Structures are given as structure tokens and as C-alpha cells.
PDB file of C-alpha atoms in Angstrom:
ATOM      1  CA  MET L  91     -35.267  53.049  -2.279  1.00  0.00           C
ATOM      2  CA  LYS L  92     -35.998  49.995  -0.115  1.00  0.00           C
ATOM      3  CA  LYS L  93     -36.168  46.601  -1.814  1.00  0.00           C
ATOM      4  CA  VAL L  94     -39.026  44.170  -1.228  1.00  0.00           C
ATOM      5  CA  VAL L  95     -38.827  40.592  -2.448  1.00  0.00           C
ATOM      6  CA  LEU L  96     -42.395  39.405  -3.017  1.00  0.00           C
ATOM      7  CA  ALA L  97     -42.551  35.605  -3.187  1.00  0.00           C
ATOM      8  CA  VAL L  98     -45.809  34.375  -4.693  1.00  0.00           C
ATOM      9  CA  GLY L  99     -47.086  30.862  -4.045  1.00  0.00           C
ATOM     10  CA  SER L 100     -49.655  28.885  -5.994  1.00  0.00           C
ATOM     11  CA  SER L 101     -52.767  29.749  -4.015  1.00  0.00           C
ATOM     12  CA  ILE L 102     -55.746  30.806  -6.120  1.00  0.00           C
ATOM     13  CA  SER L 103     -55.286  34.193  -4.436  1.00  0.00           C
ATOM     14  CA  ALA L 104     -52.006  34.664  -6.356  1.00  0.00           C
ATOM     15  CA  TYR L 105     -53.815  37.169  -8.576  1.00  0.00           C
ATOM     16  CA  LYS L 106     -53.894  39.549  -5.602  1.00  0.00           C
ATOM     17  CA  SER L 107     -50.107  39.787  -5.774  1.00  0.00           C
ATOM     18  CA  CYS L 108     -50.546  42.211  -8.691  1.00  0.00           C
ATOM     19  CA  ASP L 109     -52.429  44.692  -6.517  1.00  0.00           C
ATOM     20  CA  LEU L 110     -49.992  44.133  -3.661  1.00  0.00           C
ATOM     21  CA  ALA L 111     -46.996  44.811  -5.914  1.00  0.00           C
ATOM     22  CA  ARG L 112     -48.707  47.973  -7.163  1.00  0.00           C
ATOM     23  CA  LEU L 113     -49.197  49.199  -3.581  1.00  0.00           C
ATOM     24  CA  PHE L 114     -45.495  48.749  -2.848  1.00  0.00           C
ATOM     25  CA  VAL L 115     -44.463  50.576  -6.013  1.00  0.00           C
ATOM     26  CA  LYS L 116     -46.894  53.409  -5.235  1.00  0.00           C
ATOM     27  CA  GLY L 117     -45.371  53.544  -1.726  1.00  0.00           C
ATOM     28  CA  GLY L 118     -41.898  54.071  -3.177  1.00  0.00           C
ATOM     29  CA  TYR L 119     -40.526  50.562  -2.773  1.00  0.00           C
ATOM     30  CA  ASN L 120     -38.437  48.684  -5.324  1.00  0.00           C
ATOM     31  CA  VAL L 121     -40.272  45.368  -5.805  1.00  0.00           C
ATOM     32  CA  TYR L 122     -38.782  42.144  -7.114  1.00  0.00           C
ATOM     33  CA  VAL L 123     -41.190  39.245  -7.575  1.00  0.00           C
ATOM     34  CA  ALA L 124     -40.273  35.568  -7.302  1.00  0.00           C
ATOM     35  CA  LEU L 125     -42.935  33.147  -8.555  1.00  0.00           C
ATOM     36  CA  THR L 126     -43.091  29.440  -7.849  1.00  0.00           C
ATOM     37  CA  ASP L 127     -43.631  27.379 -10.999  1.00  0.00           C
ATOM     38  CA  ASN L 128     -47.271  26.800 -10.154  1.00  0.00           C
ATOM     39  CA  ALA L 129     -47.872  30.442  -9.231  1.00  0.00           C
ATOM     40  CA  ALA L 130     -46.640  31.379 -12.714  1.00  0.00           C
ATOM     41  CA  LYS L 131     -49.574  29.346 -14.073  1.00  0.00           C
ATOM     42  CA  LEU L 132     -52.009  31.485 -12.055  1.00  0.00           C
ATOM     43  CA  VAL L 133     -50.568  34.973 -12.541  1.00  0.00           C
ATOM     44  CA  SER L 134     -48.589  36.289 -15.465  1.00  0.00           C
ATOM     45  CA  PRO L 135     -44.932  37.114 -14.867  1.00  0.00           C
ATOM     46  CA  LEU L 136     -45.321  39.730 -17.599  1.00  0.00           C
ATOM     47  CA  ALA L 137     -48.097  41.493 -15.661  1.00  0.00           C
ATOM     48  CA  LEU L 138     -45.978  41.616 -12.518  1.00  0.00           C
ATOM     49  CA  GLU L 139     -42.992  42.825 -14.512  1.00  0.00           C
ATOM     50  CA  ALA L 140     -45.083  45.645 -15.986  1.00  0.00           C
ATOM     51  CA  LEU L 141     -46.395  46.629 -12.547  1.00  0.00           C
ATOM     52  CA  THR L 142     -43.007  46.591 -10.791  1.00  0.00           C
ATOM     53  CA  GLY L 143     -40.709  47.699 -13.588  1.00  0.00           C
ATOM     54  CA  ASN L 144     -38.336  44.883 -12.620  1.00  0.00           C
ATOM     55  CA  PRO L 145     -37.699  41.409 -14.014  1.00  0.00           C
ATOM     56  CA  VAL L 146     -39.777  38.643 -12.456  1.00  0.00           C
ATOM     57  CA  TYR L 147     -37.855  35.641 -11.221  1.00  0.00           C
ATOM     58  CA  THR L 148     -38.909  32.016 -11.666  1.00  0.00           C
ATOM     59  CA  ASN L 149     -37.130  28.670 -11.654  1.00  0.00           C
ATOM     60  CA  ALA L 150     -36.548  29.176 -15.385  1.00  0.00           C
ATOM     61  CA  THR L 151     -34.745  32.478 -14.804  1.00  0.00           C
ATOM     62  CA  LEU L 152     -32.719  30.841 -12.038  1.00  0.00           C
ATOM     63  CA  TRP L 153     -30.526  29.263 -14.690  1.00  0.00           C
ATOM     64  CA  GLU L 154     -30.331  32.364 -16.895  1.00  0.00           C
ATOM     65  CA  LYS L 155     -28.402  34.297 -14.248  1.00  0.00           C
ATOM     66  CA  ARG L 156     -24.719  33.523 -13.843  1.00  0.00           C
ATOM     67  CA  GLU L 157     -23.955  35.250 -10.535  1.00  0.00           C
ATOM     68  CA  MET L 158     -25.403  33.010  -7.842  1.00  0.00           C
ATOM     69  CA  GLY L 159     -28.900  33.287  -9.299  1.00  0.00           C
ATOM     70  CA  HIS L 160     -30.330  30.949  -6.698  1.00  0.00           C
ATOM     71  CA  ILE L 161     -29.661  33.473  -3.900  1.00  0.00           C
ATOM     72  CA  ALA L 162     -29.106  36.819  -5.654  1.00  0.00           C
ATOM     73  CA  LEU L 163     -32.583  38.171  -4.865  1.00  0.00           C
ATOM     74  CA  LYS L 164     -31.692  38.461  -1.185  1.00  0.00           C
ATOM     75  CA  ASP L 165     -29.004  41.043  -1.888  1.00  0.00           C
ATOM     76  CA  GLY L 166     -30.005  44.451  -0.538  1.00  0.00           C
ATOM     77  CA  ALA L 167     -33.507  43.336   0.444  1.00  0.00           C
ATOM     78  CA  SER L 168     -35.280  45.144   3.277  1.00  0.00           C
ATOM     79  CA  LEU L 169     -38.056  42.524   3.434  1.00  0.00           C
ATOM     80  CA  PHE L 170     -38.929  39.087   2.111  1.00  0.00           C
ATOM     81  CA  LEU L 171     -42.716  38.791   1.861  1.00  0.00           C
ATOM     82  CA  ALA L 172     -44.350  35.482   0.957  1.00  0.00           C
ATOM     83  CA  ALA L 173     -47.902  36.336  -0.130  1.00  0.00           C
ATOM     84  CA  PRO L 174     -49.765  34.177  -0.734  1.00  0.00           C
ATOM     85  CA  ALA L 175     -47.816  31.465   1.049  1.00  0.00           C
ATOM     86  CA  THR L 176     -49.037  27.920   0.563  1.00  0.00           C
ATOM     87  CA  ALA L 177     -48.700  25.011   2.975  1.00  0.00           C
ATOM     88  CA  ASN L 178     -45.988  23.651   0.673  1.00  0.00           C
ATOM     89  CA  MET L 179     -44.021  26.898   0.747  1.00  0.00           C
ATOM     90  CA  ILE L 180     -44.254  27.193   4.540  1.00  0.00           C
ATOM     91  CA  GLY L 181     -43.197  23.547   4.914  1.00  0.00           C
ATOM     92  CA  LYS L 182     -40.156  24.050   2.698  1.00  0.00           C
ATOM     93  CA  PHE L 183     -39.092  27.136   4.622  1.00  0.00           C
ATOM     94  CA  ALA L 184     -39.511  25.450   8.012  1.00  0.00           C
ATOM     95  CA  ASN L 185     -37.633  22.319   7.028  1.00  0.00           C
ATOM     96  CA  GLY L 186     -34.736  23.802   5.104  1.00  0.00           C
ATOM     97  CA  ILE L 187     -35.815  22.436   1.733  1.00  0.00           C
ATOM     98  CA  ALA L 188     -34.132  24.412  -1.025  1.00  0.00           C
ATOM     99  CA  ASP L 189     -35.401  22.980  -4.299  1.00  0.00           C
ATOM    100  CA  ASP L 190     -36.562  26.101  -6.131  1.00  0.00           C
ATOM    101  CA  LEU L 191     -35.782  29.802  -6.436  1.00  0.00           C
ATOM    102  CA  VAL L 192     -38.208  30.892  -3.699  1.00  0.00           C
ATOM    103  CA  SER L 193     -36.981  28.403  -1.091  1.00  0.00           C
ATOM    104  CA  THR L 194     -33.277  28.986  -1.797  1.00  0.00           C
ATOM    105  CA  THR L 195     -33.838  32.730  -1.525  1.00  0.00           C
ATOM    106  CA  PHE L 196     -35.633  32.281   1.806  1.00  0.00           C
ATOM    107  CA  LEU L 197     -32.825  30.156   3.251  1.00  0.00           C
ATOM    108  CA  ALA L 198     -30.204  32.758   2.314  1.00  0.00           C
ATOM    109  CA  LEU L 199     -32.061  35.785   3.733  1.00  0.00           C
ATOM    110  CA  GLU L 200     -30.329  38.532   5.659  1.00  0.00           C
ATOM    111  CA  CYS L 201     -33.499  40.608   6.121  1.00  0.00           C
ATOM    112  CA  PRO L 202     -36.797  40.153   7.982  1.00  0.00           C
ATOM    113  CA  ALA L 203     -39.313  37.663   6.586  1.00  0.00           C
ATOM    114  CA  LEU L 204     -43.087  38.066   6.648  1.00  0.00           C
ATOM    115  CA  ILE L 205     -45.514  35.347   5.593  1.00  0.00           C
ATOM    116  CA  ALA L 206     -49.186  35.727   4.609  1.00  0.00           C
ATOM    117  CA  PRO L 207     -50.652  32.203   4.382  1.00  0.00           C
ATOM    118  CA  ALA L 208     -53.499  31.308   2.034  1.00  0.00           C
ATOM    119  CA  MET L 209     -54.878  27.782   1.821  1.00  0.00           C
ATOM    120  CA  ASN L 210     -57.832  25.541   2.515  1.00  0.00           C
ATOM    121  CA  PRO L 211     -58.982  25.947   6.156  1.00  0.00           C
ATOM    122  CA  ASN L 212     -58.401  22.259   6.898  1.00  0.00           C
ATOM    123  CA  MET L 213     -54.848  22.554   5.616  1.00  0.00           C
ATOM    124  CA  TYR L 214     -54.230  25.699   7.658  1.00  0.00           C
ATOM    125  CA  ALA L 215     -55.500  23.946  10.798  1.00  0.00           C
ATOM    126  CA  SER L 216     -53.464  20.770  10.221  1.00  0.00           C
ATOM    127  CA  PRO L 217     -50.860  19.847  12.837  1.00  0.00           C
ATOM    128  CA  ALA L 218     -48.095  19.870  10.200  1.00  0.00           C
ATOM    129  CA  VAL L 219     -48.806  23.437   9.076  1.00  0.00           C
ATOM    130  CA  LYS L 220     -49.209  24.575  12.683  1.00  0.00           C
ATOM    131  CA  MET L 221     -45.859  23.013  13.609  1.00  0.00           C
ATOM    132  CA  ASN L 222     -44.135  24.630  10.606  1.00  0.00           C
ATOM    133  CA  ARG L 223     -45.598  28.052  11.465  1.00  0.00           C
ATOM    134  CA  GLU L 224     -44.446  27.702  15.072  1.00  0.00           C
ATOM    135  CA  ARG L 225     -40.943  26.674  13.986  1.00  0.00           C
ATOM    136  CA  LEU L 226     -40.647  29.676  11.667  1.00  0.00           C
ATOM    137  CA  ALA L 227     -42.043  32.042  14.307  1.00  0.00           C
ATOM    138  CA  GLY L 228     -39.392  30.714  16.693  1.00  0.00           C
ATOM    139  CA  TRP L 229     -36.787  31.833  14.156  1.00  0.00           C
ATOM    140  CA  GLY L 230     -38.223  35.344  14.103  1.00  0.00           C
ATOM    141  CA  VAL L 231     -40.396  35.026  10.997  1.00  0.00           C
ATOM    142  CA  LYS L 232     -43.571  37.069  11.335  1.00  0.00           C
ATOM    143  CA  PHE L 233     -47.007  35.983  10.097  1.00  0.00           C
ATOM    144  CA  ILE L 234     -50.099  37.821   8.943  1.00  0.00           C
ATOM    145  CA  GLU L 235     -53.040  35.699   9.968  1.00  0.00           C
ATOM    146  CA  PRO L 236     -55.389  34.627   7.192  1.00  0.00           C
ATOM    147  CA  GLU L 237     -59.011  35.705   7.206  1.00  0.00           C
ATOM    148  CA  THR L 238     -61.963  33.509   8.041  1.00  0.00           C
ATOM    149  CA  GLY L 239     -64.577  33.001   5.368  1.00  0.00           C
ATOM    150  CA  LEU L 240     -65.432  31.191   2.183  1.00  0.00           C
ATOM    151  CA  VAL L 241     -62.430  29.968   0.170  1.00  0.00           C
ATOM    152  CA  ALA L 242     -62.227  29.082  -3.520  1.00  0.00           C
ATOM    153  CA  CYS L 243     -62.980  25.370  -3.064  1.00  0.00           C
ATOM    154  CA  GLY L 244     -66.243  26.178  -1.289  1.00  0.00           C
ATOM    155  CA  ASP L 245     -65.064  25.344   2.236  1.00  0.00           C
ATOM    156  CA  GLU L 246     -65.403  27.922   4.947  1.00  0.00           C
ATOM    157  CA  GLY L 247     -62.998  28.737   7.758  1.00  0.00           C
ATOM    158  CA  LYS L 248     -59.647  30.368   8.493  1.00  0.00           C
ATOM    159  CA  GLY L 249     -57.349  30.246   5.478  1.00  0.00           C
ATOM    160  CA  ARG L 250     -58.280  33.030   3.066  1.00  0.00           C
ATOM    161  CA  LEU L 251     -55.455  35.457   2.254  1.00  0.00           C
ATOM    162  CA  ALA L 252     -55.541  38.555   4.450  1.00  0.00           C
ATOM    163  CA  ASP L 253     -56.649  41.797   2.830  1.00  0.00           C
ATOM    164  CA  ILE L 254     -53.830  43.246   0.723  1.00  0.00           C
ATOM    165  CA  ASN L 255     -54.002  46.578   2.561  1.00  0.00           C
ATOM    166  CA  THR L 256     -53.478  44.695   5.825  1.00  0.00           C
ATOM    167  CA  ILE L 257     -50.523  42.846   4.296  1.00  0.00           C
ATOM    168  CA  TYR L 258     -49.053  46.068   2.929  1.00  0.00           C
ATOM    169  CA  GLU L 259     -49.348  47.882   6.280  1.00  0.00           C
ATOM    170  CA  ALA L 260     -47.794  44.948   8.164  1.00  0.00           C
ATOM    171  CA  ALA L 261     -44.949  44.805   5.643  1.00  0.00           C
ATOM    172  CA  CYS L 262     -44.265  48.539   5.963  1.00  0.00           C
ATOM    173  CA  ASN L 263     -44.221  48.183   9.746  1.00  0.00           C
ATOM    174  CA  VAL L 264     -41.655  45.374   9.555  1.00  0.00           C
ATOM    175  CA  ILE L 265     -39.481  47.365   7.148  1.00  0.00           C
ATOM    176  CA  GLU L 266     -39.637  50.392   9.453  1.00  0.00           C
ATOM    177  CA  GLY L 267     -38.857  48.239  12.508  1.00  0.00           C
ATOM    178  CA  LYS L 268     -42.210  48.724  14.211  1.00  0.00           C
TER     179      LYS L 268
END
């Protein structure tokens, strides 16, 4: 069974990670979820644990594990999927910042990485986020473009998390080498 590490950032669309995890499980994948501290305020680790059948990892659980807990999630992974990925998460990845479980896992990866951004349209269009996306793409990280439309804050533009079926299909394609 192929292992997917689903890293969930603190976008308001974090609740969609439950449906995304369910799609992976239904598709026969073994899903391990890593939540940022703020994402854990938006979506319940317990819900994701129930949906995946696996423990959910957070900064708190980082210190409960004794065997290199800060990088253990990478072991045996077929894909690292950051969905939703915030501007902060993308910036950490692109600049080698390793100050939480999600960013340390990303830096230690030995598998493909796929990122589905979700943020305010002005943030998504900012030069800093654009530069970080380009840097990561240059390293072979693949992106699923966000949708254009109304976002939670009331602004409109490109930044809304892509449809979970689109994310799931893109993830399966990366895992299968397509």
C-alpha cells in the first residue's frame, strides 16, 4: 500500500483535508496527516485520525516520538502533499526553514512533493509567494494551481484551494509517475 503524507496548513479550507484524506483511503492509499499548529485549530486531529486509521502528527506529537520524530514521516512515503498550503508554509519550504514538524518533514523528503496553495488572492499574487513557488518548482516540486473566485475574507481572485477531486487526481498521477 502506497503511503501519502498529507500536510495541512492553516487556510480556512483546511476542513477540505478530511474529504481529501477520505478519497486517498478509498483509493487504497495509506494516509498520514501532519497538521501545523494553526491547522489543528481549524480541523480536528481526531477526525483525520478516524478517517485515515492512522495517528495524526502535530508539533506536540513531534516530541512524543523517540526515533527521529521530526523526520520519521518521510520514511516509505510515495508522495508528500501539502493541501492546503499557505504562503507561510510555501515560504518555509522554499527557504529551508525547519521550525515545525511539517517543514522538517518537507526538508527531509525522498519522494515527490506536490503543493496545492490556498490563500488570499493578493497574497498568492505577491512577488514573495511567486518567487518561493518558482524556487520550489525549480527543485522539482509540482503545484496544483488554485481556483479563481470568492475566498473566505470576501476578496475575489486566484487563491481558492483547487477542487479536492482535482488535487486527488494530480496526486495519483504524481505517485504513478505520470
